[in-house]
mmCIF file of C-alpha atoms in Angstrom:
data_model
loop_
_atom_site.group_PDB
_atom_site.id
_atom_site.type_symbol
_atom_site.label_atom_id
_atom_site.label_comp_id
_atom_site.label_asym_id
_atom_site.label_seq_id
_atom_site.Cartn_x
_atom_site.Cartn_y
_atom_site.Cartn_z
ATOM 1 C CA UNK A 291 33.992 17.160 -89.492
ATOM 2 C CA UNK A 292 31.243 14.822 -88.271
ATOM 3 C CA UNK A 293 27.489 15.529 -88.380
ATOM 4 C CA UNK A 294 25.576 12.690 -86.872
ATOM 5 C CA UNK A 295 26.909 9.500 -88.487
ATOM 6 C CA UNK A 296 27.903 11.456 -91.687
ATOM 7 C CA UNK A 297 31.481 12.695 -92.213
ATOM 8 C CA UNK A 298 31.808 16.045 -93.862
ATOM 9 C CA UNK A 299 35.209 16.951 -95.287
ATOM 10 C CA UNK A 300 36.204 20.466 -95.802
ATOM 11 C CA UNK A 301 37.159 21.151 -99.384
ATOM 12 C CA UNK A 302 40.748 22.064 -100.097
ATOM 13 C CA UNK A 303 41.040 25.671 -101.033
ATOM 14 C CA UNK A 304 41.526 26.317 -104.810
ATOM 15 C CA UNK A 305 45.103 26.588 -105.997
ATOM 16 C CA UNK A 306 46.370 29.861 -107.285
ATOM 17 C CA UNK A 307 46.356 29.788 -111.123
ATOM 18 C CA UNK A 308 49.403 30.998 -113.059
ATOM 19 C CA UNK A 309 49.515 31.148 -116.816
ATOM 20 C CA UNK A 310 52.962 30.561 -118.281
ATOM 21 C CA UNK A 311 54.781 31.303 -121.579
ATOM 22 C CA UNK A 312 58.405 30.303 -121.905
ATOM 23 C CA UNK A 313 59.977 30.833 -125.280
ATOM 24 C CA UNK A 314 63.639 32.049 -125.613
ATOM 25 C CA UNK A 315 62.790 33.030 -129.245
ATOM 26 C CA UNK A 316 60.746 35.951 -127.869
ATOM 27 C CA UNK A 317 64.118 37.732 -127.767
ATOM 28 C CA UNK A 318 67.166 38.232 -129.932
ATOM 29 C CA UNK A 319 70.039 38.430 -127.450
ATOM 30 C CA UNK A 320 68.551 40.844 -124.834
ATOM 31 C CA UNK A 321 66.164 42.489 -127.274
ATOM 32 C CA UNK A 322 62.476 41.466 -127.044
ATOM 33 C CA UNK A 323 60.505 41.115 -130.296
ATOM 34 C CA UNK A 324 57.353 43.374 -130.016
ATOM 35 C CA UNK A 325 55.067 41.374 -132.322
ATOM 36 C CA UNK A 326 55.957 38.042 -130.594
ATOM 37 C CA UNK A 327 55.442 39.695 -127.100
ATOM 38 C CA UNK A 328 51.922 40.836 -128.165
ATOM 39 C CA UNK A 329 51.056 37.309 -129.176
ATOM 40 C CA UNK A 330 52.440 35.866 -125.896
ATOM 41 C CA UNK A 331 50.504 38.424 -123.706
ATOM 42 C CA UNK A 332 47.271 37.557 -125.575
ATOM 43 C CA UNK A 333 47.920 33.822 -124.913
ATOM 44 C CA UNK A 334 48.549 34.565 -121.177
ATOM 45 C CA UNK A 335 45.231 36.321 -120.861
ATOM 46 C CA UNK A 336 43.127 33.639 -122.543
ATOM 47 C CA UNK A 337 45.025 30.732 -120.870
ATOM 48 C CA UNK A 338 44.593 32.279 -117.388
ATOM 49 C CA UNK A 339 40.936 33.014 -117.727
ATOM 50 C CA UNK A 340 39.914 30.165 -120.039
ATOM 51 C CA UNK A 341 38.196 32.682 -122.356
ATOM 52 C CA UNK A 342 38.551 32.514 -126.157
ATOM 53 C CA UNK A 343 39.656 36.153 -126.714
ATOM 54 C CA UNK A 344 41.787 38.727 -124.796
ATOM 55 C CA UNK A 345 38.772 41.124 -124.836
ATOM 56 C CA UNK A 346 36.686 38.504 -123.101
ATOM 57 C CA UNK A 347 39.609 37.778 -120.755
ATOM 58 C CA UNK A 348 39.859 41.378 -119.648
ATOM 59 C CA UNK A 349 36.179 41.494 -119.028
ATOM 60 C CA UNK A 350 36.392 38.358 -116.944
ATOM 61 C CA UNK A 351 39.212 39.958 -114.984
ATOM 62 C CA UNK A 352 37.019 43.012 -114.341
ATOM 63 C CA UNK A 353 38.042 45.596 -116.951
ATOM 64 C CA UNK A 354 35.480 47.013 -119.347
ATOM 65 C CA UNK A 355 35.404 49.803 -122.009
ATOM 66 C CA UNK A 356 35.205 53.163 -120.190
ATOM 67 C CA UNK A 357 37.533 52.049 -117.343
ATOM 68 C CA UNK A 358 40.581 53.915 -116.294
ATOM 69 C CA UNK A 359 43.521 51.536 -116.097
ATOM 70 C CA UNK A 360 46.718 52.243 -114.204
ATOM 71 C CA UNK A 361 49.456 49.910 -115.551
ATOM 72 C CA UNK A 362 52.225 49.725 -112.944
ATOM 73 C CA UNK A 363 55.559 49.057 -114.410
ATOM 74 C CA UNK A 364 58.939 48.348 -112.673
ATOM 75 C CA UNK A 365 61.517 51.033 -113.667
ATOM 76 C CA UNK A 366 64.791 50.767 -111.734
ATOM 77 C CA UNK A 367 66.957 52.877 -114.030
ATOM 78 C CA UNK A 368 67.851 50.187 -116.629
ATOM 79 C CA UNK A 369 65.558 48.669 -119.181
ATOM 80 C CA UNK A 370 67.078 45.203 -118.609
ATOM 81 C CA UNK A 371 66.333 45.112 -114.818
ATOM 82 C CA UNK A 372 62.629 46.025 -114.877
ATOM 83 C CA UNK A 373 59.460 45.768 -116.979
ATOM 84 C CA UNK A 374 60.494 45.565 -120.562
ATOM 85 C CA UNK A 375 58.798 48.333 -122.602
ATOM 86 C CA UNK A 376 57.614 45.765 -125.165
ATOM 87 C CA UNK A 377 55.582 43.985 -122.455
ATOM 88 C CA UNK A 378 54.060 47.180 -121.160
ATOM 89 C CA UNK A 379 53.182 48.276 -124.738
ATOM 90 C CA UNK A 380 51.631 44.853 -125.437
ATOM 91 C CA UNK A 381 49.459 45.101 -122.364
ATOM 92 C CA UNK A 382 48.322 48.562 -123.418
ATOM 93 C CA UNK A 383 47.626 47.582 -126.941
ATOM 94 C CA UNK A 384 45.550 44.669 -125.649
ATOM 95 C CA UNK A 385 43.519 46.890 -123.378
ATOM 96 C CA UNK A 386 42.862 49.344 -126.306
ATOM 97 C CA UNK A 387 41.728 46.431 -128.425
ATOM 98 C CA UNK A 388 39.329 45.496 -125.644
ATOM 99 C CA UNK A 389 37.707 48.953 -125.885
ATOM 100 C CA UNK A 390 39.542 50.981 -123.191
ATOM 101 C CA UNK A 391 40.483 54.471 -124.518
ATOM 102 C CA UNK A 392 44.180 54.962 -125.088
ATOM 103 C CA UNK A 393 44.368 58.116 -122.924
ATOM 104 C CA UNK A 394 42.552 56.318 -120.025
ATOM 105 C CA UNK A 395 45.611 53.991 -119.749
ATOM 106 C CA UNK A 396 48.609 55.166 -117.783
ATOM 107 C CA UNK A 397 51.940 53.441 -117.559
ATOM 108 C CA UNK A 398 53.515 54.558 -114.322
ATOM 109 C CA UNK A 399 56.111 54.114 -111.594
ATOM 110 C CA UNK A 400 57.275 56.304 -108.755
ATOM 111 C CA UNK A 401 60.239 58.268 -109.981
ATOM 112 C CA UNK A 402 60.575 59.974 -113.406
ATOM 113 C CA UNK A 403 64.339 59.826 -113.229
ATOM 114 C CA UNK A 404 64.233 56.039 -113.133
ATOM 115 C CA UNK A 405 61.504 55.754 -115.723
ATOM 116 C CA UNK A 406 63.390 57.800 -118.303
ATOM 117 C CA UNK A 407 66.484 55.659 -117.838
ATOM 118 C CA UNK A 408 64.353 52.531 -118.206
ATOM 119 C CA UNK A 409 62.744 53.392 -121.456
ATOM 120 C CA UNK A 410 59.626 55.212 -120.195
ATOM 121 C CA UNK A 411 59.981 58.976 -120.925
ATOM 122 C CA UNK A 412 56.965 60.535 -119.431
ATOM 123 C CA UNK A 413 54.258 62.008 -121.764
ATOM 124 C CA UNK A 414 50.769 63.428 -121.362
ATOM 125 C CA UNK A 415 48.966 63.622 -124.681
ATOM 126 C CA UNK A 416 45.364 63.417 -125.535
ATOM 127 C CA UNK A 417 44.513 60.233 -127.528
ATOM 128 C CA UNK A 418 47.589 58.405 -126.473
ATOM 129 C CA UNK A 419 48.611 56.118 -123.727
ATOM 130 C CA UNK A 420 49.917 58.282 -120.817
ATOM 131 C CA UNK A 421 53.291 57.675 -119.254
ATOM 132 C CA UNK A 422 53.491 59.364 -115.839
ATOM 133 C CA UNK A 423 55.674 59.331 -112.780
ATOM 134 C CA UNK A 424 54.420 59.890 -109.241
ATOM 135 C CA UNK A 425 57.439 61.995 -108.443
ATOM 136 C CA UNK A 426 58.598 64.295 -111.309
ATOM 137 C CA UNK A 427 62.170 65.003 -112.150
ATOM 138 C CA UNK A 428 63.362 68.444 -110.970
ATOM 139 C CA UNK A 429 63.560 69.731 -114.608
ATOM 140 C CA UNK A 430 60.380 68.078 -115.969
ATOM 141 C CA UNK A 431 57.612 69.985 -117.763
ATOM 142 C CA UNK A 432 55.127 67.353 -116.751
ATOM 143 C CA UNK A 433 54.039 67.379 -113.137
ATOM 144 C CA UNK A 434 54.252 64.360 -110.948
ATOM 145 C CA UNK A 435 51.057 62.520 -110.050
ATOM 146 C CA UNK A 436 51.841 63.026 -106.336
ATOM 147 C CA UNK A 437 50.223 61.387 -103.267
ATOM 148 C CA UNK A 438 46.661 61.771 -102.036
ATOM 149 C CA UNK A 439 46.310 63.598 -98.712
ATOM 150 C CA UNK A 440 42.575 62.762 -98.554
ATOM 151 C CA UNK A 441 42.803 58.965 -98.788
ATOM 152 C CA UNK A 442 43.492 56.773 -95.766
ATOM 153 C CA UNK A 443 47.227 56.309 -95.539
ATOM 154 C CA UNK A 444 48.997 53.063 -94.672
ATOM 155 C CA UNK A 445 50.126 53.028 -91.021
ATOM 156 C CA UNK A 446 53.230 51.210 -89.852
ATOM 157 C CA UNK A 447 54.925 51.787 -86.474
ATOM 158 C CA UNK A 448 58.339 51.713 -88.016
ATOM 159 C CA UNK A 449 59.722 55.285 -87.894
ATOM 160 C CA UNK A 450 60.630 57.029 -91.144
ATOM 161 C CA UNK A 451 62.419 60.065 -92.237
ATOM 162 C CA UNK A 452 60.690 62.095 -94.949
ATOM 163 C CA UNK A 453 62.584 63.094 -98.039
ATOM 164 C CA UNK A 454 61.902 65.017 -101.251
ATOM 165 C CA UNK A 455 58.866 63.538 -103.025
ATOM 166 C CA UNK A 456 57.074 62.396 -99.870
ATOM 167 C CA UNK A 457 53.702 64.128 -99.424
ATOM 168 C CA UNK A 458 54.504 65.705 -95.968
ATOM 169 C CA UNK A 459 58.101 66.591 -96.745
ATOM 170 C CA UNK A 460 58.991 70.302 -96.598
ATOM 171 C CA UNK A 461 62.388 71.867 -96.791
ATOM 172 C CA UNK A 462 63.923 72.787 -93.435
ATOM 173 C CA UNK A 463 64.102 76.198 -91.796
ATOM 174 C CA UNK A 464 67.508 76.601 -93.306
ATOM 175 C CA UNK A 465 65.740 76.903 -96.661
ATOM 176 C CA UNK A 466 63.788 79.844 -95.451
ATOM 177 C CA UNK A 467 60.398 78.268 -94.695
ATOM 178 C CA UNK A 468 58.881 78.805 -91.295
ATOM 179 C CA UNK A 469 58.190 75.797 -89.060
ATOM 180 C CA UNK A 470 54.469 76.754 -88.993
ATOM 181 C CA UNK A 471 54.219 75.765 -92.775
ATOM 182 C CA UNK A 472 54.040 72.137 -91.683
ATOM 183 C CA UNK A 473 57.662 71.512 -92.509
ATOM 184 C CA UNK A 474 60.137 69.275 -90.802
ATOM 185 C CA UNK A 475 59.698 71.230 -87.565
ATOM 186 C CA UNK A 476 56.023 70.461 -87.170
ATOM 187 C CA UNK A 477 55.229 67.896 -84.465
ATOM 188 C CA UNK A 478 53.048 65.800 -86.875
ATOM 189 C CA UNK A 479 55.963 65.036 -89.143
ATOM 190 C CA UNK A 480 58.767 64.391 -86.535
ATOM 191 C CA UNK A 481 57.633 60.655 -86.355
ATOM 192 C CA UNK A 482 56.120 59.950 -89.743
ATOM 193 C CA UNK A 483 54.405 56.569 -89.321
ATOM 194 C CA UNK A 484 52.053 57.005 -92.368
ATOM 195 C CA UNK A 485 52.581 56.316 -96.091
ATOM 196 C CA UNK A 486 50.223 58.018 -98.452
ATOM 197 C CA UNK A 487 49.018 56.356 -101.727
ATOM 198 C CA UNK A 488 49.557 57.776 -105.234
ATOM 199 C CA UNK A 489 46.738 59.908 -106.459
ATOM 200 C CA UNK A 490 46.650 57.698 -109.621
ATOM 201 C CA UNK A 491 45.262 54.746 -107.797
ATOM 202 C CA UNK A 492 43.013 56.285 -105.187
ATOM 203 C CA UNK A 493 40.033 57.208 -107.354
ATOM 204 C CA UNK A 494 37.232 54.640 -107.003
ATOM 205 C CA UNK A 495 36.928 53.809 -110.671
ATOM 206 C CA UNK A 496 40.574 52.946 -111.332
ATOM 207 C CA UNK A 497 41.725 49.411 -112.190
ATOM 208 C CA UNK A 498 45.329 48.351 -111.633
ATOM 209 C CA UNK A 499 47.417 46.087 -113.796
ATOM 210 C CA UNK A 500 50.845 45.301 -112.261
ATOM 211 C CA UNK A 501 53.786 44.289 -114.447
ATOM 212 C CA UNK A 502 56.655 43.144 -112.160
ATOM 213 C CA UNK A 503 59.970 41.704 -113.172
ATOM 214 C CA UNK A 504 62.041 38.666 -112.358
ATOM 215 C CA UNK A 505 64.987 40.621 -110.805
ATOM 216 C CA UNK A 506 66.995 39.549 -107.830
ATOM 217 C CA UNK A 507 67.879 42.173 -105.278
ATOM 218 C CA UNK A 508 70.673 41.958 -102.646
ATOM 219 C CA UNK A 509 68.481 43.649 -99.973
ATOM 220 C CA UNK A 510 65.077 41.875 -100.485
ATOM 221 C CA UNK A 511 65.879 38.774 -102.426
ATOM 222 C CA UNK A 512 63.534 39.521 -105.278
ATOM 223 C CA UNK A 513 62.311 42.888 -106.486
ATOM 224 C CA UNK A 514 59.204 41.296 -108.122
ATOM 225 C CA UNK A 515 55.501 41.831 -108.426
ATOM 226 C CA UNK A 516 54.881 42.289 -104.627
ATOM 227 C CA UNK A 517 57.634 44.793 -103.710
ATOM 228 C CA UNK A 518 57.280 46.697 -106.995
ATOM 229 C CA UNK A 519 53.497 47.387 -106.523
ATOM 230 C CA UNK A 520 53.585 47.825 -102.829
ATOM 231 C CA UNK A 521 56.559 50.254 -102.508
ATOM 232 C CA UNK A 522 55.696 51.995 -105.773
ATOM 233 C CA UNK A 523 52.205 52.889 -104.586
ATOM 234 C CA UNK A 524 53.116 54.729 -101.363
ATOM 235 C CA UNK A 525 55.426 57.428 -100.123
ATOM 236 C CA UNK A 526 57.756 57.260 -97.015
ATOM 237 C CA UNK A 527 58.573 53.735 -98.216
ATOM 238 C CA UNK A 528 62.294 53.530 -97.227
ATOM 239 C CA UNK A 529 61.375 52.612 -93.727
ATOM 240 C CA UNK A 530 59.202 49.681 -94.832
ATOM 241 C CA UNK A 531 61.795 47.148 -95.883
ATOM 242 C CA UNK A 532 62.856 44.671 -93.169
ATOM 243 C CA UNK A 533 65.184 42.192 -94.950
ATOM 244 C CA UNK A 534 66.376 40.604 -91.697
ATOM 245 C CA UNK A 535 62.985 39.844 -90.237
ATOM 246 C CA UNK A 536 61.660 36.356 -90.014
ATOM 247 C CA UNK A 537 58.397 37.569 -91.562
ATOM 248 C CA UNK A 538 57.662 41.014 -93.020
ATOM 249 C CA UNK A 539 54.016 41.694 -93.629
ATOM 250 C CA UNK A 540 54.529 45.201 -94.830
ATOM 251 C CA UNK A 541 54.285 44.641 -98.620
ATOM 252 C CA UNK A 542 51.397 42.289 -98.138
ATOM 253 C CA UNK A 543 49.513 44.699 -95.999
ATOM 254 C CA UNK A 544 49.798 47.401 -98.591
ATOM 255 C CA UNK A 545 48.726 44.990 -101.378
ATOM 256 C CA UNK A 546 45.693 44.113 -99.194
ATOM 257 C CA UNK A 547 44.705 47.732 -98.535
ATOM 258 C CA UNK A 548 40.972 47.890 -99.073
ATOM 259 C CA UNK A 549 39.506 49.852 -100.726
ATOM 260 C CA UNK A 550 42.714 51.542 -102.017
ATOM 261 C CA UNK A 551 44.538 48.689 -103.772
ATOM 262 C CA UNK A 552 43.294 45.159 -103.207
ATOM 263 C CA UNK A 553 39.832 45.424 -105.027
ATOM 264 C CA UNK A 554 41.396 47.452 -107.793
ATOM 265 C CA UNK A 555 44.194 45.257 -108.818
ATOM 266 C CA UNK A 556 42.871 42.756 -111.440
ATOM 267 C CA UNK A 557 45.989 41.222 -112.817
ATOM 268 C CA UNK A 558 49.785 40.743 -112.099
ATOM 269 C CA UNK A 559 52.251 39.895 -114.952
ATOM 270 C CA UNK A 560 55.790 38.811 -114.133
ATOM 271 C CA UNK A 561 58.304 39.749 -116.816
ATOM 272 C CA UNK A 562 61.086 37.145 -117.012
ATOM 273 C CA UNK A 563 62.061 37.718 -120.627
ATOM 274 C CA UNK A 564 65.423 38.550 -119.071
ATOM 275 C CA UNK A 565 65.982 36.868 -115.693
ATOM 276 C CA UNK A 566 68.439 38.397 -113.402
ATOM 277 C CA UNK A 567 69.184 35.845 -110.756
ATOM 278 C CA UNK A 568 72.091 37.347 -108.838
ATOM 279 C CA UNK A 569 74.432 40.323 -108.457
ATOM 280 C CA UNK A 570 73.806 43.856 -107.301
ATOM 281 C CA UNK A 571 70.963 46.229 -108.152
ATOM 282 C CA UNK A 572 72.418 46.968 -111.576
ATOM 283 C CA UNK A 573 72.218 44.737 -114.620
ATOM 284 C CA UNK A 574 75.019 42.114 -114.973
ATOM 285 C CA UNK A 575 75.056 39.873 -118.007
ATOM 286 C CA UNK A 576 77.112 37.362 -115.978
ATOM 287 C CA UNK A 577 74.143 36.781 -113.667
ATOM 288 C CA UNK A 578 71.338 36.998 -116.336
ATOM 289 C CA UNK A 579 69.753 34.696 -118.774
ATOM 290 C CA UNK A 580 67.051 34.986 -121.372
ATOM 291 C CA UNK A 581 64.466 32.281 -120.960
ATOM 292 C CA UNK A 582 61.693 34.351 -122.563
ATOM 293 C CA UNK A 583 59.503 33.733 -119.552
ATOM 294 C CA UNK A 584 56.178 35.439 -118.833
ATOM 295 C CA UNK A 585 53.751 34.658 -116.076
ATOM 296 C CA UNK A 586 50.245 35.971 -115.345
ATOM 297 C CA UNK A 587 48.002 35.614 -112.274
ATOM 298 C CA UNK A 588 45.723 37.378 -109.888
ATOM 299 C CA UNK A 589 48.231 36.216 -107.163
ATOM 300 C CA UNK A 590 51.375 38.275 -106.994
ATOM 301 C CA UNK A 591 53.007 36.020 -104.297
ATOM 302 C CA UNK A 592 52.744 32.986 -106.442
ATOM 303 C CA UNK A 593 54.439 34.692 -109.314
ATOM 304 C CA UNK A 594 57.363 35.829 -107.150
ATOM 305 C CA UNK A 595 57.656 32.378 -105.566
ATOM 306 C CA UNK A 596 57.980 30.841 -109.026
ATOM 307 C CA UNK A 597 60.571 33.477 -110.131
ATOM 308 C CA UNK A 598 62.503 32.895 -106.793
ATOM 309 C CA UNK A 599 62.611 29.062 -107.632
ATOM 310 C CA UNK A 600 64.154 29.994 -111.002
ATOM 311 C CA UNK A 601 66.697 32.150 -109.249
ATOM 312 C CA UNK A 602 67.783 29.375 -107.015
ATOM 313 C CA UNK A 603 68.095 26.940 -109.901
ATOM 314 C CA UNK A 604 70.323 29.307 -111.825
ATOM 315 C CA UNK A 605 72.409 30.066 -108.847
ATOM 316 C CA UNK A 606 73.313 26.454 -108.526
ATOM 317 C CA UNK A 607 74.644 26.402 -112.016
ATOM 318 C CA UNK A 608 75.224 30.005 -113.113
ATOM 319 C CA UNK A 609 77.286 29.291 -116.236
ATOM 320 C CA UNK A 610 80.626 28.304 -117.495
ATOM 321 C CA UNK A 611 83.545 29.511 -115.383
ATOM 322 C CA UNK A 612 81.182 30.958 -112.649
ATOM 323 C CA UNK A 613 81.148 29.161 -109.301
ATOM 324 C CA UNK A 614 77.778 28.362 -107.657
ATOM 325 C CA UNK A 615 76.211 31.297 -105.809
ATOM 326 C CA UNK A 616 74.730 31.000 -102.366
ATOM 327 C CA UNK A 617 70.924 30.422 -102.233
ATOM 328 C CA UNK A 618 68.664 33.398 -101.512
ATOM 329 C CA UNK A 619 66.667 31.136 -99.235
ATOM 330 C CA UNK A 620 63.830 32.642 -97.132
ATOM 331 C CA UNK A 621 62.385 35.830 -98.415
ATOM 332 C CA UNK A 622 60.615 37.719 -95.407
ATOM 333 C CA UNK A 623 58.287 39.914 -97.424
ATOM 334 C CA UNK A 624 56.893 36.898 -99.399
ATOM 335 C CA UNK A 625 56.348 34.825 -96.230
ATOM 336 C CA UNK A 626 54.676 37.838 -94.689
ATOM 337 C CA UNK A 627 52.470 38.571 -97.752
ATOM 338 C CA UNK A 628 51.199 34.983 -97.735
ATOM 339 C CA UNK A 629 50.567 35.309 -93.975
ATOM 340 C CA UNK A 630 48.192 38.301 -94.448
ATOM 341 C CA UNK A 631 46.357 36.653 -97.386
ATOM 342 C CA UNK A 632 47.965 38.461 -100.345
ATOM 343 C CA UNK A 633 48.710 35.150 -102.026
ATOM 344 C CA UNK A 634 50.238 31.749 -101.593
ATOM 345 C CA UNK A 635 53.899 30.974 -100.900
ATOM 346 C CA UNK A 636 53.600 27.238 -101.028
ATOM 347 C CA UNK A 637 54.560 25.894 -104.549
ATOM 348 C CA UNK A 638 52.268 22.955 -103.958
ATOM 349 C CA UNK A 639 49.343 25.327 -103.866
ATOM 350 C CA UNK A 640 50.103 26.865 -107.225
ATOM 351 C CA UNK A 641 48.671 25.527 -110.485
ATOM 352 C CA UNK A 642 50.842 26.377 -113.517
ATOM 353 C CA UNK A 643 48.908 26.507 -116.773
ATOM 354 C CA UNK A 644 51.337 26.420 -119.758
ATOM 355 C CA UNK A 645 50.233 28.257 -122.881
ATOM 356 C CA UNK A 646 49.730 25.687 -125.698
#
C-alpha cells in the first residue's frame, strides 16, 4: 500500500498457536497414566496461554467460576479410537481446580451406546461431573439431552432422511401414529434440510471445550476435532459428509455458527496418546502407535492438519512387515473449514509451542 510517498505494508496475520506435549511414557502399552496425563494437560494450558497456572489459563480462555462447561468427547464405540477417558478426566479436574463446580461440567457425545463402549457410562449425580448423551440408549434410565427446537438450526441444501434420535423424526403410520402428528408423512419433514443443535450447547451461558482424537477414518480421512464437534453437535448429520467433494464447508460452517457454537467454544484438545493412522473405523494395533501426543489450540483445523501430517508420515513407514500405505491426501472438510474461517490449513501458518 502507498500513501503519498510512504509505503504502508499490511501486517501478516498472526499464526495459529498450538501447544504440544509428546511423551511416549504417558502410556504403558496402550494404557494412559492418569497422573501423568493431568500434568501434561496443565502444561498444555499454561504453554498455550503463556499464563503461570492452569487456573489463570482457563480465565484467559474465557472460563470462570460459575460457568457451565460442556466438554465434548469423541466416543466411537472403542476407548482406543476416541478421547481417552484419562484426558477427559484431567480436563474436568483442571476445571474444578479453577473453581468450576463439578456438576456444572458435562462430558458428552451424541450416542449413549457409543459412549458406554468407549468408557463413558452416562451418569447424572449432584456434586459430580455429569456424563450425558444427546441420544439415550433404548434401555437407559437417564434421558438424552436431545436437540433444541427453539434455536436456529443449521441449514444445508443437501437432502437428508431422518432417523431415530433426530429431533423431527417420528415413527411411520405403520407404527400407529397419524400423519398429522408431524411424522414422516408431514410435508415439513419430507425434505429435511435442517440440522438442530444439542440442547446442551444452546444456552447462552455455556462454554464448550472440545477434545478430539487423532483417528484416521476411511470415509473422511481424519475423524478429528473438526468433524467430532461439528457432527456431534447437530442432528440429521448423515447427509452432511461429502468425502468426494473438492472442498466441503459443512463442518466449518457448523463450527462457525454464531451465536450457537463459535463464541462458546474456548479450547480444542487433540488426543494423540494413541495415534490410529490407517485401517477401518475400528481399532487396529497394526495401524496404531503410541507417541503420547497431546495438542491444544483455539484452532481445530490446525490441530487436525498436524495430526494428518503425522498420519501421512506413519503411512510411509507403518512398521516391520507392513508395506507402505497410500497417502490420505486432500481432506475436503479441512480445506472447506479453512475457507470459511474456522481455522488455518496451511502448516506454514501454524506456530507450534512445545511444552518445556
